[in-house]
């Protein structure tokens, strides 16, 4: 797949492959598969933001994922666009906001919006660990307002 970083402050954009098996009996991408699309974009984004995710980096766990499905995503060919940015930084966790888009164009269709909370942790104690100054600085480079989730607009 192709990874693209647009000159948009606070956003990483990835082109993530759709698989034939992502489609369900209704001929659209199954809701469960959206988590895989987000994971693929997140892995690419984390590599871009933090470089090699080897032993010297803080381990991360996904603690929460929330998705607003806005439109059906028909199986439509090989790639879908996912934009991702950091929208909250706390002591041992941070939120990532996402939009699943038809393309990188200004008139792109937004199929879904999502937010995930990731927690930094200590592998030995299996407990949350404060975000290091280095990780915080990396996240702040990609910081923007949270994605507009339906629960926030009610």
mmCIF file of C-alpha atoms in Angstrom:
data_model
loop_
_atom_site.group_PDB
_atom_site.id
_atom_site.type_symbol
_atom_site.label_atom_id
_atom_site.label_comp_id
_atom_site.label_asym_id
_atom_site.label_seq_id
_atom_site.Cartn_x
_atom_site.Cartn_y
_atom_site.Cartn_z
ATOM 1 C CA UNK A 1 0.000 0.000 0.000
ATOM 2 C CA UNK A 2 0.918 3.616 -0.392
ATOM 3 C CA UNK A 3 1.358 5.958 2.565
ATOM 4 C CA UNK A 4 0.824 9.645 1.963
ATOM 5 C CA UNK A 5 1.483 12.487 4.365
ATOM 6 C CA UNK A 6 -0.395 15.585 3.312
ATOM 7 C CA UNK A 7 0.741 19.106 4.155
ATOM 8 C CA UNK A 8 -2.215 19.465 6.553
ATOM 9 C CA UNK A 9 -1.201 20.552 10.034
ATOM 10 C CA UNK A 10 -1.957 17.797 12.520
ATOM 11 C CA UNK A 11 -3.019 15.038 10.110
ATOM 12 C CA UNK A 12 -1.396 11.873 8.822
ATOM 13 C CA UNK A 13 -3.110 10.332 5.808
ATOM 14 C CA UNK A 14 -2.739 6.722 4.698
ATOM 15 C CA UNK A 15 -4.121 4.851 1.731
ATOM 16 C CA UNK A 16 -5.224 1.511 3.211
ATOM 17 C CA UNK A 17 -6.120 -1.499 1.058
ATOM 18 C CA UNK A 18 -9.640 -2.869 0.975
ATOM 19 C CA UNK A 19 -9.883 -6.640 0.739
ATOM 20 C CA UNK A 20 -12.596 -8.608 -1.029
ATOM 21 C CA UNK A 21 -13.238 -10.349 2.306
ATOM 22 C CA UNK A 22 -14.048 -6.955 3.916
ATOM 23 C CA UNK A 23 -17.377 -6.993 2.072
ATOM 24 C CA UNK A 24 -20.420 -8.556 3.707
ATOM 25 C CA UNK A 25 -23.715 -9.940 2.358
ATOM 26 C CA UNK A 26 -25.017 -6.387 1.890
ATOM 27 C CA UNK A 27 -22.125 -5.696 -0.531
ATOM 28 C CA UNK A 28 -20.565 -3.024 1.652
ATOM 29 C CA UNK A 29 -17.547 -3.071 3.948
ATOM 30 C CA UNK A 30 -18.618 -4.754 7.180
ATOM 31 C CA UNK A 31 -18.657 -2.546 10.270
ATOM 32 C CA UNK A 32 -16.144 -4.779 12.071
ATOM 33 C CA UNK A 33 -13.641 -4.298 9.246
ATOM 34 C CA UNK A 34 -13.476 -0.568 9.978
ATOM 35 C CA UNK A 35 -11.389 -1.390 13.070
ATOM 36 C CA UNK A 36 -8.891 -3.182 10.831
ATOM 37 C CA UNK A 37 -8.732 -0.176 8.478
ATOM 38 C CA UNK A 38 -8.066 2.094 11.463
ATOM 39 C CA UNK A 39 -5.433 -0.291 12.835
ATOM 40 C CA UNK A 40 -3.587 -0.393 9.515
ATOM 41 C CA UNK A 41 -3.579 3.416 9.333
ATOM 42 C CA UNK A 42 -2.510 3.645 12.993
ATOM 43 C CA UNK A 43 0.451 1.295 12.482
ATOM 44 C CA UNK A 44 1.601 3.320 9.471
ATOM 45 C CA UNK A 45 1.058 6.585 11.343
ATOM 46 C CA UNK A 46 2.898 5.451 14.463
ATOM 47 C CA UNK A 47 5.854 4.391 12.309
ATOM 48 C CA UNK A 48 5.840 7.813 10.634
ATOM 49 C CA UNK A 49 5.457 9.706 13.926
ATOM 50 C CA UNK A 50 7.794 7.670 16.129
ATOM 51 C CA UNK A 51 10.114 5.901 13.688
ATOM 52 C CA UNK A 52 11.025 2.326 14.502
ATOM 53 C CA UNK A 53 8.647 1.014 17.172
ATOM 54 C CA UNK A 54 11.366 -1.160 18.723
ATOM 55 C CA UNK A 55 12.373 -1.798 22.312
ATOM 56 C CA UNK A 56 13.343 1.810 23.064
ATOM 57 C CA UNK A 57 9.810 3.127 22.458
ATOM 58 C CA UNK A 58 6.980 3.160 24.973
ATOM 59 C CA UNK A 59 4.624 0.190 24.450
ATOM 60 C CA UNK A 60 1.035 1.117 23.577
ATOM 61 C CA UNK A 61 -2.318 -0.572 24.170
ATOM 62 C CA UNK A 62 -5.629 0.379 22.609
ATOM 63 C CA UNK A 63 -7.939 0.987 25.572
ATOM 64 C CA UNK A 64 -11.028 2.277 23.741
ATOM 65 C CA UNK A 65 -12.384 2.599 20.222
ATOM 66 C CA UNK A 66 -15.520 4.423 19.162
ATOM 67 C CA UNK A 67 -16.872 4.653 15.610
ATOM 68 C CA UNK A 68 -19.654 6.734 14.098
ATOM 69 C CA UNK A 69 -20.732 5.089 10.844
ATOM 70 C CA UNK A 70 -21.930 7.913 8.613
ATOM 71 C CA UNK A 71 -22.466 6.202 5.261
ATOM 72 C CA UNK A 72 -22.202 2.701 3.885
ATOM 73 C CA UNK A 73 -18.811 2.038 2.372
ATOM 74 C CA UNK A 74 -19.399 -0.036 -0.751
ATOM 75 C CA UNK A 75 -16.597 -2.302 -1.822
ATOM 76 C CA UNK A 76 -15.043 0.065 -4.331
ATOM 77 C CA UNK A 77 -11.632 -1.005 -5.391
ATOM 78 C CA UNK A 78 -8.237 -1.344 -3.853
ATOM 79 C CA UNK A 79 -7.719 1.632 -1.522
ATOM 80 C CA UNK A 80 -9.541 3.752 1.049
ATOM 81 C CA UNK A 81 -8.173 6.916 2.657
ATOM 82 C CA UNK A 82 -7.793 7.238 6.438
ATOM 83 C CA UNK A 83 -6.793 10.554 8.054
ATOM 84 C CA UNK A 84 -5.466 10.370 11.628
ATOM 85 C CA UNK A 85 -4.271 12.882 14.223
ATOM 86 C CA UNK A 86 -3.742 13.206 17.959
ATOM 87 C CA UNK A 87 -6.640 14.980 19.701
ATOM 88 C CA UNK A 88 -5.903 14.598 23.437
ATOM 89 C CA UNK A 89 -2.781 13.988 25.520
ATOM 90 C CA UNK A 90 -3.035 13.033 29.207
ATOM 91 C CA UNK A 91 -0.617 11.599 31.759
ATOM 92 C CA UNK A 92 -0.447 8.006 30.474
ATOM 93 C CA UNK A 93 -2.872 8.064 27.541
ATOM 94 C CA UNK A 94 -3.742 9.918 24.373
ATOM 95 C CA UNK A 95 -6.589 9.959 21.878
ATOM 96 C CA UNK A 96 -6.339 9.540 18.152
ATOM 97 C CA UNK A 97 -9.057 10.897 15.876
ATOM 98 C CA UNK A 98 -9.745 9.385 12.458
ATOM 99 C CA UNK A 99 -11.822 9.970 9.351
ATOM 100 C CA UNK A 100 -12.392 7.212 6.802
ATOM 101 C CA UNK A 101 -12.654 8.969 3.440
ATOM 102 C CA UNK A 102 -13.302 8.145 -0.191
ATOM 103 C CA UNK A 103 -10.197 10.074 -1.280
ATOM 104 C CA UNK A 104 -7.782 12.866 -0.382
ATOM 105 C CA UNK A 105 -9.853 15.385 -2.355
ATOM 106 C CA UNK A 106 -11.624 18.357 -0.774
ATOM 107 C CA UNK A 107 -14.998 16.870 -1.798
ATOM 108 C CA UNK A 108 -14.268 13.417 -0.346
ATOM 109 C CA UNK A 109 -17.100 11.364 1.151
ATOM 110 C CA UNK A 110 -16.675 10.743 4.890
ATOM 111 C CA UNK A 111 -17.780 7.163 5.578
ATOM 112 C CA UNK A 112 -16.927 7.094 9.277
ATOM 113 C CA UNK A 113 -15.378 9.066 12.098
ATOM 114 C CA UNK A 114 -13.629 7.399 14.976
ATOM 115 C CA UNK A 115 -11.665 7.986 18.122
ATOM 116 C CA UNK A 116 -9.316 5.627 19.980
ATOM 117 C CA UNK A 117 -7.638 5.967 23.345
ATOM 118 C CA UNK A 118 -4.140 4.518 23.575
ATOM 119 C CA UNK A 119 -2.338 3.914 26.864
ATOM 120 C CA UNK A 120 1.415 3.809 27.365
ATOM 121 C CA UNK A 121 2.397 1.030 29.747
ATOM 122 C CA UNK A 122 5.268 -0.762 31.422
ATOM 123 C CA UNK A 123 5.741 -4.273 29.998
ATOM 124 C CA UNK A 124 7.110 -5.674 33.252
ATOM 125 C CA UNK A 125 4.428 -4.395 35.623
ATOM 126 C CA UNK A 126 1.638 -4.335 33.001
ATOM 127 C CA UNK A 127 0.576 -0.973 34.457
ATOM 128 C CA UNK A 128 0.056 2.406 32.766
ATOM 129 C CA UNK A 129 3.197 4.492 32.503
ATOM 130 C CA UNK A 130 3.437 8.254 32.087
ATOM 131 C CA UNK A 131 4.049 9.455 28.560
ATOM 132 C CA UNK A 132 7.681 10.449 28.141
ATOM 133 C CA UNK A 133 8.619 13.988 27.149
ATOM 134 C CA UNK A 134 9.901 12.640 23.824
ATOM 135 C CA UNK A 135 6.619 10.839 23.037
ATOM 136 C CA UNK A 136 4.601 13.891 24.121
ATOM 137 C CA UNK A 137 6.650 16.121 21.792
ATOM 138 C CA UNK A 138 6.097 13.681 18.900
ATOM 139 C CA UNK A 139 2.330 13.635 19.541
ATOM 140 C CA UNK A 140 2.103 17.419 19.807
ATOM 141 C CA UNK A 141 3.414 17.731 16.241
ATOM 142 C CA UNK A 142 0.221 15.978 15.046
ATOM 143 C CA UNK A 143 -2.226 17.619 17.455
ATOM 144 C CA UNK A 144 -5.582 19.030 16.314
ATOM 145 C CA UNK A 145 -9.175 19.317 17.526
ATOM 146 C CA UNK A 146 -11.068 16.061 18.170
ATOM 147 C CA UNK A 147 -13.073 14.563 15.354
ATOM 148 C CA UNK A 148 -16.759 15.584 15.650
ATOM 149 C CA UNK A 149 -18.418 12.481 17.130
ATOM 150 C CA UNK A 150 -22.227 12.234 17.278
ATOM 151 C CA UNK A 151 -22.277 11.907 21.084
ATOM 152 C CA UNK A 152 -20.601 15.309 21.386
ATOM 153 C CA UNK A 153 -23.171 17.112 19.236
ATOM 154 C CA UNK A 154 -26.251 16.032 21.171
#
